[in-house]
Every structure is written in C-alpha cells, then in structure tokens.
mmCIF file of C-alpha atoms (C1' of nucleotides) in Angstrom:
data_model
loop_
_atom_site.group_PDB
_atom_site.id
_atom_site.type_symbol
_atom_site.label_atom_id
_atom_site.label_comp_id
_atom_site.label_asym_id
_atom_site.label_seq_id
_atom_site.Cartn_x
_atom_site.Cartn_y
_atom_site.Cartn_z
ATOM 1 C CA UNK D 1380 0.000 0.000 0.000
ATOM 2 C CA UNK D 1381 1.419 3.358 -1.046
ATOM 3 C CA UNK D 1382 1.526 6.334 1.241
ATOM 4 C CA UNK D 1383 -1.047 8.004 -0.929
ATOM 5 C CA UNK D 1384 -3.380 5.032 -0.599
ATOM 6 C CA UNK D 1385 -2.948 5.017 3.139
ATOM 7 C CA UNK D 1386 -3.801 8.702 3.315
ATOM 8 C CA UNK D 1387 -6.900 8.213 1.237
ATOM 9 C CA UNK D 1388 -8.033 5.341 3.425
ATOM 10 C CA UNK D 1389 -7.546 7.464 6.451
ATOM 11 C CA UNK D 1390 -9.627 10.262 5.033
ATOM 12 C CA UNK D 1391 -12.387 7.831 4.140
ATOM 13 C CA UNK D 1392 -12.666 6.659 7.703
ATOM 14 C CA UNK D 1393 -15.005 8.984 9.581
ATOM 15 C CA UNK D 1394 -13.494 8.243 12.954
ATOM 16 C CA UNK D 1395 -10.056 9.164 11.620
ATOM 17 C CA UNK D 1396 -11.495 12.324 10.152
ATOM 18 C CA UNK D 1397 -12.873 13.243 13.547
ATOM 19 C CA UNK D 1398 -9.599 12.472 15.288
ATOM 20 C CA UNK D 1399 -7.793 14.691 12.838
ATOM 21 C CA UNK D 1400 -10.286 17.418 13.508
ATOM 22 C CA UNK D 1401 -9.587 17.160 17.226
ATOM 23 C CA UNK D 1402 -5.849 17.258 16.700
ATOM 24 C CA UNK D 1403 -6.053 20.188 14.318
ATOM 25 C CA UNK D 1404 -7.925 22.146 16.969
ATOM 26 C CA UNK D 1405 -5.428 21.244 19.663
ATOM 27 C CA UNK D 1406 -8.010 19.080 21.421
ATOM 28 C CA UNK D 1407 -7.140 15.709 22.878
ATOM 29 C CA UNK D 1408 -8.273 12.397 21.503
ATOM 30 C CA UNK D 1409 -9.827 10.727 24.536
ATOM 31 C CA UNK D 1410 -11.605 7.382 24.814
ATOM 32 C CA UNK D 1411 -14.782 9.163 25.808
ATOM 33 C CA UNK D 1412 -14.749 11.470 22.803
ATOM 34 C CA UNK D 1413 -14.227 8.532 20.469
ATOM 35 C CA UNK D 1414 -17.007 6.524 22.109
ATOM 36 C CA UNK D 1415 -19.363 9.473 21.833
ATOM 37 C CA UNK D 1416 -18.347 10.056 18.243
ATOM 38 C CA UNK D 1417 -18.948 6.420 17.306
ATOM 39 C CA UNK D 1418 -22.346 6.437 18.974
ATOM 40 C CA UNK D 1419 -23.247 9.728 17.329
ATOM 41 C CA UNK D 1420 -22.102 8.880 13.842
ATOM 42 C CA UNK D 1421 -23.522 5.334 13.782
ATOM 43 C CA UNK D 1422 -27.059 6.378 14.627
ATOM 44 C CA UNK D 1423 -29.620 5.927 11.879
ATOM 45 C CA UNK D 1424 -32.072 8.508 13.116
ATOM 46 C CA UNK D 1425 -32.375 11.666 15.175
ATOM 47 C CA UNK D 1426 -31.380 11.440 18.809
ATOM 48 C CA UNK D 1427 -31.265 13.621 21.905
ATOM 49 C CA UNK D 1428 -28.298 14.231 24.200
ATOM 50 C CA UNK D 1429 -29.781 11.691 26.587
ATOM 51 C CA UNK D 1430 -30.129 9.079 23.814
ATOM 52 C CA UNK D 1431 -26.521 9.701 22.920
ATOM 53 C CA UNK D 1432 -25.427 9.223 26.524
ATOM 54 C CA UNK D 1433 -27.078 5.787 26.584
ATOM 55 C CA UNK D 1434 -25.530 4.778 23.285
ATOM 56 C CA UNK D 1435 -22.081 6.048 24.257
ATOM 57 C CA UNK D 1436 -22.142 4.154 27.523
ATOM 58 C CA UNK D 1437 -22.679 0.895 25.675
ATOM 59 C CA UNK D 1438 -19.294 1.549 24.091
ATOM 60 C CA UNK D 1439 -17.528 3.078 27.083
ATOM 61 C CA UNK D 1440 -19.426 2.857 30.347
ATOM 62 C CA UNK D 1441 -17.334 5.619 31.889
ATOM 63 C CA UNK D 1442 -18.914 8.298 29.678
ATOM 64 C CA UNK D 1443 -20.728 10.908 31.740
ATOM 65 C CA UNK D 1444 -23.633 13.155 30.869
ATOM 66 C CA UNK D 1445 -21.412 16.213 31.254
ATOM 67 C CA UNK D 1446 -18.939 14.917 28.713
ATOM 68 C CA UNK D 1447 -21.711 14.238 26.234
ATOM 69 C CA UNK D 1448 -22.943 17.802 26.596
ATOM 70 C CA UNK D 1449 -19.397 19.098 26.313
ATOM 71 C CA UNK D 1450 -18.733 16.992 23.217
ATOM 72 C CA UNK D 1451 -21.845 17.826 21.232
ATOM 73 C CA UNK D 1452 -20.719 21.317 20.165
ATOM 74 C CA UNK D 1453 -17.379 19.850 19.099
ATOM 75 C CA UNK D 1454 -19.066 17.159 17.017
ATOM 76 C CA UNK D 1455 -21.286 19.767 15.385
ATOM 77 C CA UNK D 1456 -18.350 22.054 14.676
ATOM 78 C CA UNK D 1457 -16.470 19.175 13.092
ATOM 79 C CA UNK D 1458 -19.352 18.789 10.680
ATOM 80 C CA UNK D 1459 -19.732 15.095 11.511
ATOM 81 C CA UNK D 1460 -23.194 15.612 13.005
ATOM 82 C CA UNK D 1461 -25.873 18.259 12.636
ATOM 83 C CA UNK D 1462 -28.044 19.893 15.268
ATOM 84 C CA UNK D 1463 -31.757 20.143 14.580
ATOM 85 C CA UNK D 1464 -33.813 22.272 16.919
ATOM 86 C CA UNK D 1465 -37.436 22.084 15.883
ATOM 87 C CA UNK D 1466 -38.839 23.677 19.020
ATOM 88 C CA UNK D 1467 -39.759 20.402 20.669
ATOM 89 C CA UNK D 1468 -38.696 19.854 24.260
ATOM 90 C CA UNK D 1469 -35.108 19.077 23.444
ATOM 91 C CA UNK D 1470 -32.587 19.483 20.709
ATOM 92 C CA UNK D 1471 -32.029 16.650 18.270
ATOM 93 C CA UNK D 1472 -28.849 15.546 16.574
ATOM 94 C CA UNK D 1473 -28.207 13.584 13.423
ATOM 95 C CA UNK D 1474 -25.203 11.954 11.741
ATOM 96 C CA UNK D 1475 -24.133 14.037 8.775
ATOM 97 C CA UNK D 1476 -22.969 11.354 6.358
ATOM 98 C CA UNK D 1477 -23.146 12.129 2.666
ATOM 99 C CA UNK D 1478 -25.748 14.868 2.432
ATOM 100 C CA UNK D 1479 -24.773 18.076 0.740
ATOM 101 C CA UNK D 1480 -28.079 19.466 -0.549
ATOM 102 C CA UNK D 1481 -30.184 21.518 1.770
ATOM 103 C CA UNK D 1482 -32.430 19.506 4.107
ATOM 104 C CA UNK D 1483 -35.854 20.445 5.390
ATOM 105 C CA UNK D 1484 -37.482 18.906 8.451
ATOM 106 C CA UNK D 1485 -41.013 17.615 8.416
ATOM 107 C CA UNK D 1486 -42.376 16.925 11.881
ATOM 108 C CA UNK D 1487 -45.326 14.594 12.246
ATOM 109 C CA UNK D 1488 -47.720 16.560 14.441
ATOM 110 C CA UNK D 1489 -49.172 13.345 15.854
ATOM 111 C CA UNK D 1490 -46.032 11.640 17.089
ATOM 112 C CA UNK D 1491 -43.230 14.237 16.836
ATOM 113 C CA UNK D 1492 -41.275 12.018 14.472
ATOM 114 C CA UNK D 1493 -38.827 14.046 12.377
ATOM 115 C CA UNK D 1494 -38.248 13.379 8.685
ATOM 116 C CA UNK D 1495 -35.346 14.865 6.747
ATOM 117 C CA UNK D 1496 -36.255 15.806 3.193
ATOM 118 C CA UNK D 1497 -34.121 17.186 0.378
ATOM 119 C CA UNK D 1498 -35.045 20.754 -0.449
ATOM 120 C CA UNK D 1499 -32.428 21.826 -2.975
ATOM 121 C CA UNK D 1500 -33.666 25.239 -4.044
ATOM 122 C CA UNK D 1501 -34.207 26.340 -0.458
ATOM 123 C CA UNK D 1502 -30.685 27.671 -0.753
ATOM 124 C CA UNK D 1503 -31.665 30.205 -3.362
ATOM 125 C CA UNK D 1504 -34.850 31.022 -1.556
ATOM 126 C CA UNK D 1505 -33.126 31.836 1.711
ATOM 127 C CA UNK D 1506 -30.711 34.066 -0.116
ATOM 128 C CA UNK D 1507 -33.589 35.977 -1.693
ATOM 129 C CA UNK D 1508 -35.228 36.516 1.669
ATOM 130 C CA UNK D 1509 -31.965 37.819 3.124
ATOM 131 C CA UNK D 1510 -31.228 40.207 0.301
ATOM 132 C CA UNK D 1511 -34.144 42.419 1.251
ATOM 133 C CA UNK D 1512 -32.374 43.052 4.542
ATOM 134 C CA UNK D 1513 -28.904 43.486 3.082
ATOM 135 C CA UNK D 1514 -27.766 40.278 4.659
ATOM 136 C CA UNK D 1515 -26.315 36.986 3.563
ATOM 137 C CA UNK D 1516 -27.340 33.575 4.896
ATOM 138 C CA UNK D 1517 -25.153 31.692 7.343
ATOM 139 C CA UNK D 1518 -27.589 28.823 7.860
ATOM 140 C CA UNK D 1519 -31.195 28.129 7.084
ATOM 141 C CA UNK D 1520 -33.958 25.736 7.884
ATOM 142 C CA UNK D 1521 -37.362 24.966 6.510
ATOM 143 C CA UNK D 1522 -39.461 23.292 9.135
ATOM 144 C CA UNK D 1523 -42.885 21.944 8.306
ATOM 145 C CA UNK D 1524 -45.234 20.490 10.871
ATOM 146 C CA UNK D 1525 -47.571 18.122 9.079
ATOM 147 C CA UNK D 1526 -50.068 15.350 9.486
ATOM 148 C CA UNK D 1527 -50.597 12.135 7.559
ATOM 149 C CA UNK D 1528 -53.313 12.639 4.958
ATOM 150 C CA UNK D 1529 -54.735 9.167 5.462
ATOM 151 C CA UNK D 1530 -54.015 8.203 9.052
ATOM 152 C CA UNK D 1531 -55.571 4.736 8.629
ATOM 153 C CA UNK D 1532 -52.156 3.182 8.355
ATOM 154 C CA UNK D 1533 -49.291 4.302 10.600
ATOM 155 C CA UNK W 1065 -75.189 54.251 16.116
ATOM 156 C CA UNK W 1066 -77.010 51.221 14.758
ATOM 157 C CA UNK W 1067 -76.744 47.792 16.282
ATOM 158 C CA UNK W 1068 -74.907 46.679 13.197
ATOM 159 C CA UNK W 1069 -72.396 49.473 13.556
ATOM 160 C CA UNK W 1070 -71.920 48.602 17.195
ATOM 161 C CA UNK W 1071 -71.294 44.983 16.295
ATOM 162 C CA UNK W 1072 -68.764 45.923 13.673
ATOM 163 C CA UNK W 1073 -66.972 48.177 16.107
ATOM 164 C CA UNK W 1074 -66.834 45.344 18.563
ATOM 165 C CA UNK W 1075 -65.322 42.982 16.037
ATOM 166 C CA UNK W 1076 -62.777 45.608 15.075
ATOM 167 C CA UNK W 1077 -61.595 45.916 18.612
ATOM 168 C CA UNK W 1078 -58.913 43.314 19.247
ATOM 169 C CA UNK W 1079 -59.528 43.194 22.959
ATOM 170 C CA UNK W 1080 -63.200 42.472 22.354
ATOM 171 C CA UNK W 1081 -62.236 39.790 19.897
ATOM 172 C CA UNK W 1082 -60.072 38.180 22.528
ATOM 173 C CA UNK W 1083 -62.793 38.421 25.161
ATOM 174 C CA UNK W 1084 -65.201 36.747 22.776
ATOM 175 C CA UNK W 1085 -62.657 34.027 22.174
ATOM 176 C CA UNK W 1086 -62.388 33.394 25.913
ATOM 177 C CA UNK W 1087 -66.146 33.285 26.327
ATOM 178 C CA UNK W 1088 -66.605 30.989 23.352
ATOM 179 C CA UNK W 1089 -64.172 28.555 24.935
ATOM 180 C CA UNK W 1090 -65.894 28.717 28.304
ATOM 181 C CA UNK W 1091 -62.907 30.525 29.815
ATOM 182 C CA UNK W 1092 -63.323 33.442 32.179
ATOM 183 C CA UNK W 1093 -62.516 37.024 31.342
ATOM 184 C CA UNK W 1094 -60.207 38.023 34.203
ATOM 185 C CA UNK W 1095 -58.364 41.266 34.788
ATOM 186 C CA UNK W 1096 -55.068 39.419 34.534
ATOM 187 C CA UNK W 1097 -55.886 37.870 31.186
ATOM 188 C CA UNK W 1098 -56.918 41.219 29.781
ATOM 189 C CA UNK W 1099 -53.806 42.921 31.105
ATOM 190 C CA UNK W 1100 -51.640 40.214 29.588
ATOM 191 C CA UNK W 1101 -53.528 40.413 26.328
ATOM 192 C CA UNK W 1102 -53.118 44.185 26.130
ATOM 193 C CA UNK W 1103 -49.414 43.924 26.854
ATOM 194 C CA UNK W 1104 -49.005 41.135 24.321
ATOM 195 C CA UNK W 1105 -50.970 42.704 21.522
ATOM 196 C CA UNK W 1106 -49.542 46.210 21.933
ATOM 197 C CA UNK W 1107 -45.933 45.137 21.607
ATOM 198 C CA UNK W 1108 -44.136 46.284 18.496
ATOM 199 C CA UNK W 1109 -41.512 43.598 18.454
ATOM 200 C CA UNK W 1110 -40.742 40.076 19.591
ATOM 201 C CA UNK W 1111 -40.789 39.426 23.315
ATOM 202 C CA UNK W 1112 -40.155 36.605 25.772
ATOM 203 C CA UNK W 1113 -42.470 35.386 28.521
ATOM 204 C CA UNK W 1114 -40.405 37.393 30.987
ATOM 205 C CA UNK W 1115 -40.706 40.550 28.879
ATOM 206 C CA UNK W 1116 -44.435 40.022 28.788
ATOM 207 C CA UNK W 1117 -44.584 39.630 32.565
ATOM 208 C CA UNK W 1118 -42.910 43.023 32.988
ATOM 209 C CA UNK W 1119 -45.220 44.683 30.502
ATOM 210 C CA UNK W 1120 -48.336 43.105 31.988
ATOM 211 C CA UNK W 1121 -47.420 44.195 35.482
ATOM 212 C CA UNK W 1122 -47.298 47.813 34.350
ATOM 213 C CA UNK W 1123 -50.992 47.403 33.549
ATOM 214 C CA UNK W 1124 -52.000 45.173 36.461
ATOM 215 C CA UNK W 1125 -49.340 44.719 39.105
ATOM 216 C CA UNK W 1126 -51.038 41.585 40.445
ATOM 217 C CA UNK W 1127 -50.103 39.550 37.356
ATOM 218 C CA UNK W 1128 -47.890 36.624 38.264
ATOM 219 C CA UNK W 1129 -45.329 34.764 36.219
ATOM 220 C CA UNK W 1130 -47.418 31.586 36.416
ATOM 221 C CA UNK W 1131 -50.429 33.330 34.929
ATOM 222 C CA UNK W 1132 -48.353 34.676 32.066
ATOM 223 C CA UNK W 1133 -47.134 31.165 31.287
ATOM 224 C CA UNK W 1134 -50.669 29.831 31.608
ATOM 225 C CA UNK W 1135 -52.045 32.545 29.336
ATOM 226 C CA UNK W 1136 -49.550 32.301 26.498
ATOM 227 C CA UNK W 1137 -50.985 29.113 24.968
ATOM 228 C CA UNK W 1138 -54.455 30.668 25.119
ATOM 229 C CA UNK W 1139 -53.275 33.806 23.359
ATOM 230 C CA UNK W 1140 -51.591 31.723 20.691
ATOM 231 C CA UNK W 1141 -54.665 29.547 20.223
ATOM 232 C CA UNK W 1142 -56.807 32.643 19.857
ATOM 233 C CA UNK W 1143 -54.609 33.666 16.947
ATOM 234 C CA UNK W 1144 -53.953 37.100 18.484
ATOM 235 C CA UNK W 1145 -50.258 36.367 18.921
ATOM 236 C CA UNK W 1146 -47.809 33.978 17.309
ATOM 237 C CA UNK W 1147 -45.084 31.880 18.877
ATOM 238 C CA UNK W 1148 -41.664 31.944 17.239
ATOM 239 C CA UNK W 1149 -39.133 29.417 18.435
ATOM 240 C CA UNK W 1150 -35.882 29.967 16.590
ATOM 241 C CA UNK W 1151 -33.775 27.763 18.824
ATOM 242 C CA UNK W 1152 -32.388 30.611 20.895
ATOM 243 C CA UNK W 1153 -32.506 30.292 24.669
ATOM 244 C CA UNK W 1154 -36.165 31.091 24.984
ATOM 245 C CA UNK W 1155 -39.320 31.211 22.956
ATOM 246 C CA UNK W 1156 -40.401 34.492 21.437
ATOM 247 C CA UNK W 1157 -43.880 35.847 20.901
ATOM 248 C CA UNK W 1158 -45.248 38.441 18.533
ATOM 249 C CA UNK W 1159 -48.560 40.285 18.074
ATOM 250 C CA UNK W 1160 -50.379 38.892 15.069
ATOM 251 C CA UNK W 1161 -52.021 42.003 13.701
ATOM 252 C CA UNK W 1162 -52.811 42.159 10.011
ATOM 253 C CA UNK W 1163 -50.425 39.617 8.526
ATOM 254 C CA UNK W 1164 -51.903 36.867 6.461
ATOM 255 C CA UNK W 1165 -49.069 35.865 4.126
ATOM 256 C CA UNK W 1166 -46.491 33.419 5.306
ATOM 257 C CA UNK W 1167 -43.664 34.900 7.394
ATOM 258 C CA UNK W 1168 -40.057 33.798 7.500
ATOM 259 C CA UNK W 1169 -37.653 34.676 10.298
ATOM 260 C CA UNK W 1170 -34.216 36.043 9.662
ATOM 261 C CA UNK W 1171 -31.992 35.972 12.721
ATOM 262 C CA UNK W 1172 -28.992 38.276 12.805
ATOM 263 C CA UNK W 1173 -26.153 35.952 13.791
ATOM 264 C CA UNK W 1174 -24.300 38.819 15.448
ATOM 265 C CA UNK W 1175 -26.954 40.101 17.806
ATOM 266 C CA UNK W 1176 -29.806 37.545 17.752
ATOM 267 C CA UNK W 1177 -32.246 40.162 16.526
ATOM 268 C CA UNK W 1178 -35.203 38.573 14.749
ATOM 269 C CA UNK W 1179 -36.697 40.022 11.560
ATOM 270 C CA UNK W 1180 -40.046 38.921 10.163
ATOM 271 C CA UNK W 1181 -40.122 38.846 6.379
ATOM 272 C CA UNK W 1182 -42.968 38.068 3.983
ATOM 273 C CA UNK W 1183 -42.390 34.822 2.154
ATOM 274 C CA UNK W 1184 -45.615 34.225 0.260
ATOM 275 C CA UNK W 1185 -44.742 31.256 -1.898
ATOM 276 C CA UNK W 1186 -43.343 29.323 1.049
ATOM 277 C CA UNK W 1187 -46.839 27.999 1.417
ATOM 278 C CA UNK W 1188 -46.679 26.133 -1.856
ATOM 279 C CA UNK W 1189 -43.169 24.985 -1.210
ATOM 280 C CA UNK W 1190 -44.021 23.442 2.150
ATOM 281 C CA UNK W 1191 -46.923 21.611 0.588
ATOM 282 C CA UNK W 1192 -44.641 20.170 -2.089
ATOM 283 C CA UNK W 1193 -42.169 18.950 0.508
ATOM 284 C CA UNK W 1194 -44.969 17.275 2.462
ATOM 285 C CA UNK W 1195 -46.525 15.551 -0.519
ATOM 286 C CA UNK W 1196 -43.544 13.275 -0.904
ATOM 287 C CA UNK W 1197 -44.375 11.879 2.531
ATOM 288 C CA UNK W 1198 -48.127 11.653 2.002
ATOM 289 C CA UNK W 1199 -48.689 14.437 4.493
ATOM 290 C CA UNK W 1200 -50.277 17.848 4.575
ATOM 291 C CA UNK W 1201 -48.818 20.896 6.309
ATOM 292 C CA UNK W 1202 -50.223 22.128 9.594
ATOM 293 C CA UNK W 1203 -47.645 24.879 10.067
ATOM 294 C CA UNK W 1204 -44.357 25.823 8.541
ATOM 295 C CA UNK W 1205 -41.400 28.048 9.138
ATOM 296 C CA UNK W 1206 -38.442 29.224 7.156
ATOM 297 C CA UNK W 1207 -35.697 30.326 9.442
ATOM 298 C CA UNK W 1208 -32.557 31.918 8.100
ATOM 299 C CA UNK W 1209 -29.587 32.821 10.214
ATOM 300 C CA UNK W 1210 -27.743 35.604 8.447
ATOM 301 C CA UNK W 1211 -25.149 38.290 8.790
ATOM 302 C CA UNK W 1212 -25.062 41.872 7.555
ATOM 303 C CA UNK W 1213 -23.149 42.068 4.280
ATOM 304 C CA UNK W 1214 -21.557 45.361 5.182
ATOM 305 C CA UNK W 1215 -21.188 45.412 8.949
ATOM 306 C CA UNK W 1216 -19.701 48.917 8.929
ATOM 307 C CA UNK W 1217 -23.048 50.333 9.984
ATOM 308 C CA UNK W 1218 -25.123 48.629 12.637
ATOM 309 C "C1'" DT Y 1184 5.289 16.854 33.447
ATOM 310 C "C1'" DT Y 1185 1.252 19.451 32.923
ATOM 311 C "C1'" DG Y 1186 -2.611 21.627 31.013
ATOM 312 C "C1'" DG Y 1187 -6.565 19.774 28.845
ATOM 313 C "C1'" DT Y 1188 -10.369 16.484 30.191
ATOM 314 C "C1'" DT Y 1189 -13.265 13.942 33.088
ATOM 315 C "C1'" DG Y 1190 -17.048 12.543 36.505
ATOM 316 C "C1'" DC Y 1191 -19.613 14.090 40.049
ATOM 317 C "C1'" DA Y 1192 -22.773 16.856 42.150
ATOM 318 C "C1'" DA Y 1193 -24.378 21.246 42.682
ATOM 319 C "C1'" DA Y 1194 -26.036 25.189 40.119
ATOM 320 C "C1'" DC Y 1195 -28.928 27.243 36.585
ATOM 321 C "C1'" DA Y 1196 -32.751 28.959 33.822
ATOM 322 C "C1'" DA Y 1197 -37.015 28.399 31.732
ATOM 323 C "C1'" DT Y 1198 -41.227 26.508 32.535
ATOM 324 C "C1'" DT Y 1199 -44.797 23.757 35.057
ATOM 325 C "C1'" DT Y 1200 -47.470 22.353 38.931
ATOM 326 C "C1'" DG Y 1201 -49.823 21.613 43.714
ATOM 327 C "C1'" DC Y 1202 -52.470 23.917 46.662
ATOM 328 C "C1'" DA Y 1203 -55.044 27.148 49.353
ATOM 329 C "C1'" DT Y 1204 -57.371 31.259 48.215
ATOM 330 C "C1'" DC Y 1205 -60.059 34.140 45.339
ATOM 331 C "C1'" DT Y 1206 -63.542 35.530 41.952
ATOM 332 C "C1'" DA Y 1207 -66.345 35.725 37.507
ATOM 333 C "C1'" DA Y 1208 -70.477 34.147 36.089
ATOM 334 C "C1'" DT F 1485 -72.796 29.465 44.754
ATOM 335 C "C1'" DT F 1486 -69.053 27.214 42.754
ATOM 336 C "C1'" DA F 1487 -65.939 25.661 39.212
ATOM 337 C "C1'" DG F 1488 -62.407 27.945 37.104
ATOM 338 C "C1'" DA F 1489 -58.418 31.149 37.873
ATOM 339 C "C1'" DT F 1490 -54.787 33.019 40.617
ATOM 340 C "C1'" DG F 1491 -50.314 33.762 43.320
ATOM 341 C "C1'" DC F 1492 -46.894 31.646 45.588
ATOM 342 C "C1'" DA F 1493 -43.329 28.598 46.168
ATOM 343 C "C1'" DA F 1494 -41.701 24.210 45.261
ATOM 344 C "C1'" DA F 1495 -40.822 20.923 41.615
ATOM 345 C "C1'" DT F 1496 -39.234 19.624 37.020
ATOM 346 C "C1'" DT F 1497 -36.359 19.384 32.991
ATOM 347 C "C1'" DG F 1498 -32.612 20.157 30.030
ATOM 348 C "C1'" DT F 1499 -28.250 21.915 30.313
ATOM 349 C "C1'" DT F 1500 -24.024 24.121 32.386
ATOM 350 C "C1'" DT F 1501 -20.373 24.648 35.717
ATOM 351 C "C1'" DG F 1502 -16.836 24.332 39.730
ATOM 352 C "C1'" DC F 1503 -13.644 21.390 41.298
ATOM 353 C "C1'" DA F 1504 -10.472 17.705 42.494
ATOM 354 C "C1'" DA F 1505 -8.770 13.689 40.227
ATOM 355 C "C1'" DC F 1506 -7.100 11.952 35.911
ATOM 356 C "C1'" DC F 1507 -4.493 11.206 31.701
ATOM 357 C "C1'" DA F 1508 -2.956 12.315 26.682
ATOM 358 C "C1'" DA F 1509 0.731 14.438 24.659
#
DNA sequence: TTGGTTGCAAACAATTTGCATCTAA
DNA sequence: TTAGATGCAAATTGTTTGCAACCAA
C-alpha cells in the first residue's frame, strides 16, 4: 500500500477524520470522545443528548452526561453531526454522512417524528429573503409540521 | 349608532375579539388575562415570557409569572399572537395584527435580533415537501440565520 | 510533566405544577 | 354558589459549571 493510498483510506474513515479534527484544533483524543463520536455517527435517526449518553455508555461505560454535553458542540463544529432544533422539548442531533443538498425537516404533528427531506432550491430562496435586509445567509432551515393525509395506516 | 355598527366596532376591537374568544371557549374574562392580552398585543416587536410579565405588570401589578405562562398558549390559540421558536434560549412571541401571508424569520447571527419577512410562496413549497411523505402541512417556518453584508453600519 | 479532560454533584434557567385562596359568572 | 383562575413557592427538565482527580501528549 502506497503512502497516498494510506492517506486516502484514512480520510475515508469517519473516525479518523474526527480524530484529525480534534488534533487540528489542539483538542485531545480521549476514549470518551471517540465513544461518543462512534455512537453519534452510527445512529440511523435523530437522537437527543440523553439518547446519545445511553448509546455512548454501551461503548464506554465511563462516559458521563457532562462529557456528552461538552462533546456535542465539538461534534457539530467538526461537521460530523448536525443539530436540529425544531422547538420540541429538546434538541435533536443527526449523523451528517453524505448529504450536501439543503435539508428540510417535516415533523409529524401526531407523534413528533422528524423526517429529513431534500429541499435543494431552499438555498436560493433563503438568499432571496436575506437580500431584502442586506444580509447573507449563514444557515437556514425549513421546518414543516404536518399530518398524515390518510391516518388509517401508521 | 345602529346595532350593526356597534357589532362591527366590537369585532374591530382586538380586545373584544379576545374576550369573545375566551367566552366561546368557556374561559373566564379576568383582569389578569386582559392585562396580559393588552401587553401582548400592543408590543411592536418580539418578546419573551419574561418581557411580557414586565409589561403586563405595568398594567396590572397583580399579574404573576405563572399566569403569564398559563395565558400564552391561550393567546396563541386565539390567533392574536404567534409563537416563534428559533432555537435561541427562549421562545419568542409576537402580536399577530394584520399579517396573512407566510412569514419567514431572519436571525442576525451577530446580535440575535429577529426580523419577520414576507415569504408568500413558502406555502406552496411546504406543501410540495410534504406531498412526498403523504402528508399535509399544519404549520411551517423558514428560518434563516444571516449576517449583515456590510457590517460597517449597525 | 502538565494543562486539557473527566465525573460528580451542585447550580442554573425556563417553565410547570400543587395547593389554598379568590372571583367571575 | 361554585368551578375555574390566581399567586406563591416548590418541583421539574434540560443543560451548564466548579472542582479535584485523571491522563494524553
């Protein structure tokens, strides 16, 4: 395996990417941070801080609630997960795997389940809205609360 | 003044409208609720529950924090005010005067100031996003965090 | 070696609730 | 008259913080 191949492999491995992020910021690579990262990046769906604590502890039982809360902003800043605050009781988080187009959230009004939906031209739309105020978008979110049209089947 | 004129006047008066809402729901018209309503509907800008408590107390000093919190959902349900949760530390509220087109929120990333902006075709867009999931929109929100393009002047 | 990191428990801040009292209808 | 509404203070919930012990670099 060439050095170049090794480098590429490394960059393909999300955990390595996260470790490099930590190092580049002068932060330490601790067992707890790796356990929390693995739990956070593996998850299929949205999760709360408390969910993440449970999942992290299955990997490293020493993980504390405080460390989860202290790690979440780091994970978000690294771009490996996204934060989604839809105004429910707590904030939700989500692994940020391939997605690059803008995502909208649809919240089922009957069970608070969150769906992520591609909304590509949202980007342009947000920019338009900002222009009227002489501003430029830093982040944007379309959030739709909705209800199943035919609730016979759930 | 005819009876018809009197009725029209009544319906034009927001406080009367709110009182009628209370009565129609079998809720009592109390001094505190009216004071809170007046404070809430008069406000020019967004406000928090705590802001509203201060404003209400200037009208009726007996208003308690608990009553403000208990009244807010009623005010929202009456349609006289709107709730805007942009994921900042607390929820914001806003008098809902004439507006009928869809509103987007632009949050200044530098000072957390919230701007309400008309976004009429959002309505259609939200519906489109929902259709893919076999749902219909109950409420929707476009929220854009943005920054002044030329921050020389604030 | 040593400054960043951790777990713990206490602290916080926003909101909700139990209860005795009050009051609109 | 009486069920709904209120004020107060205590409780709850999600999150943050101070601090002594710990450990990655």
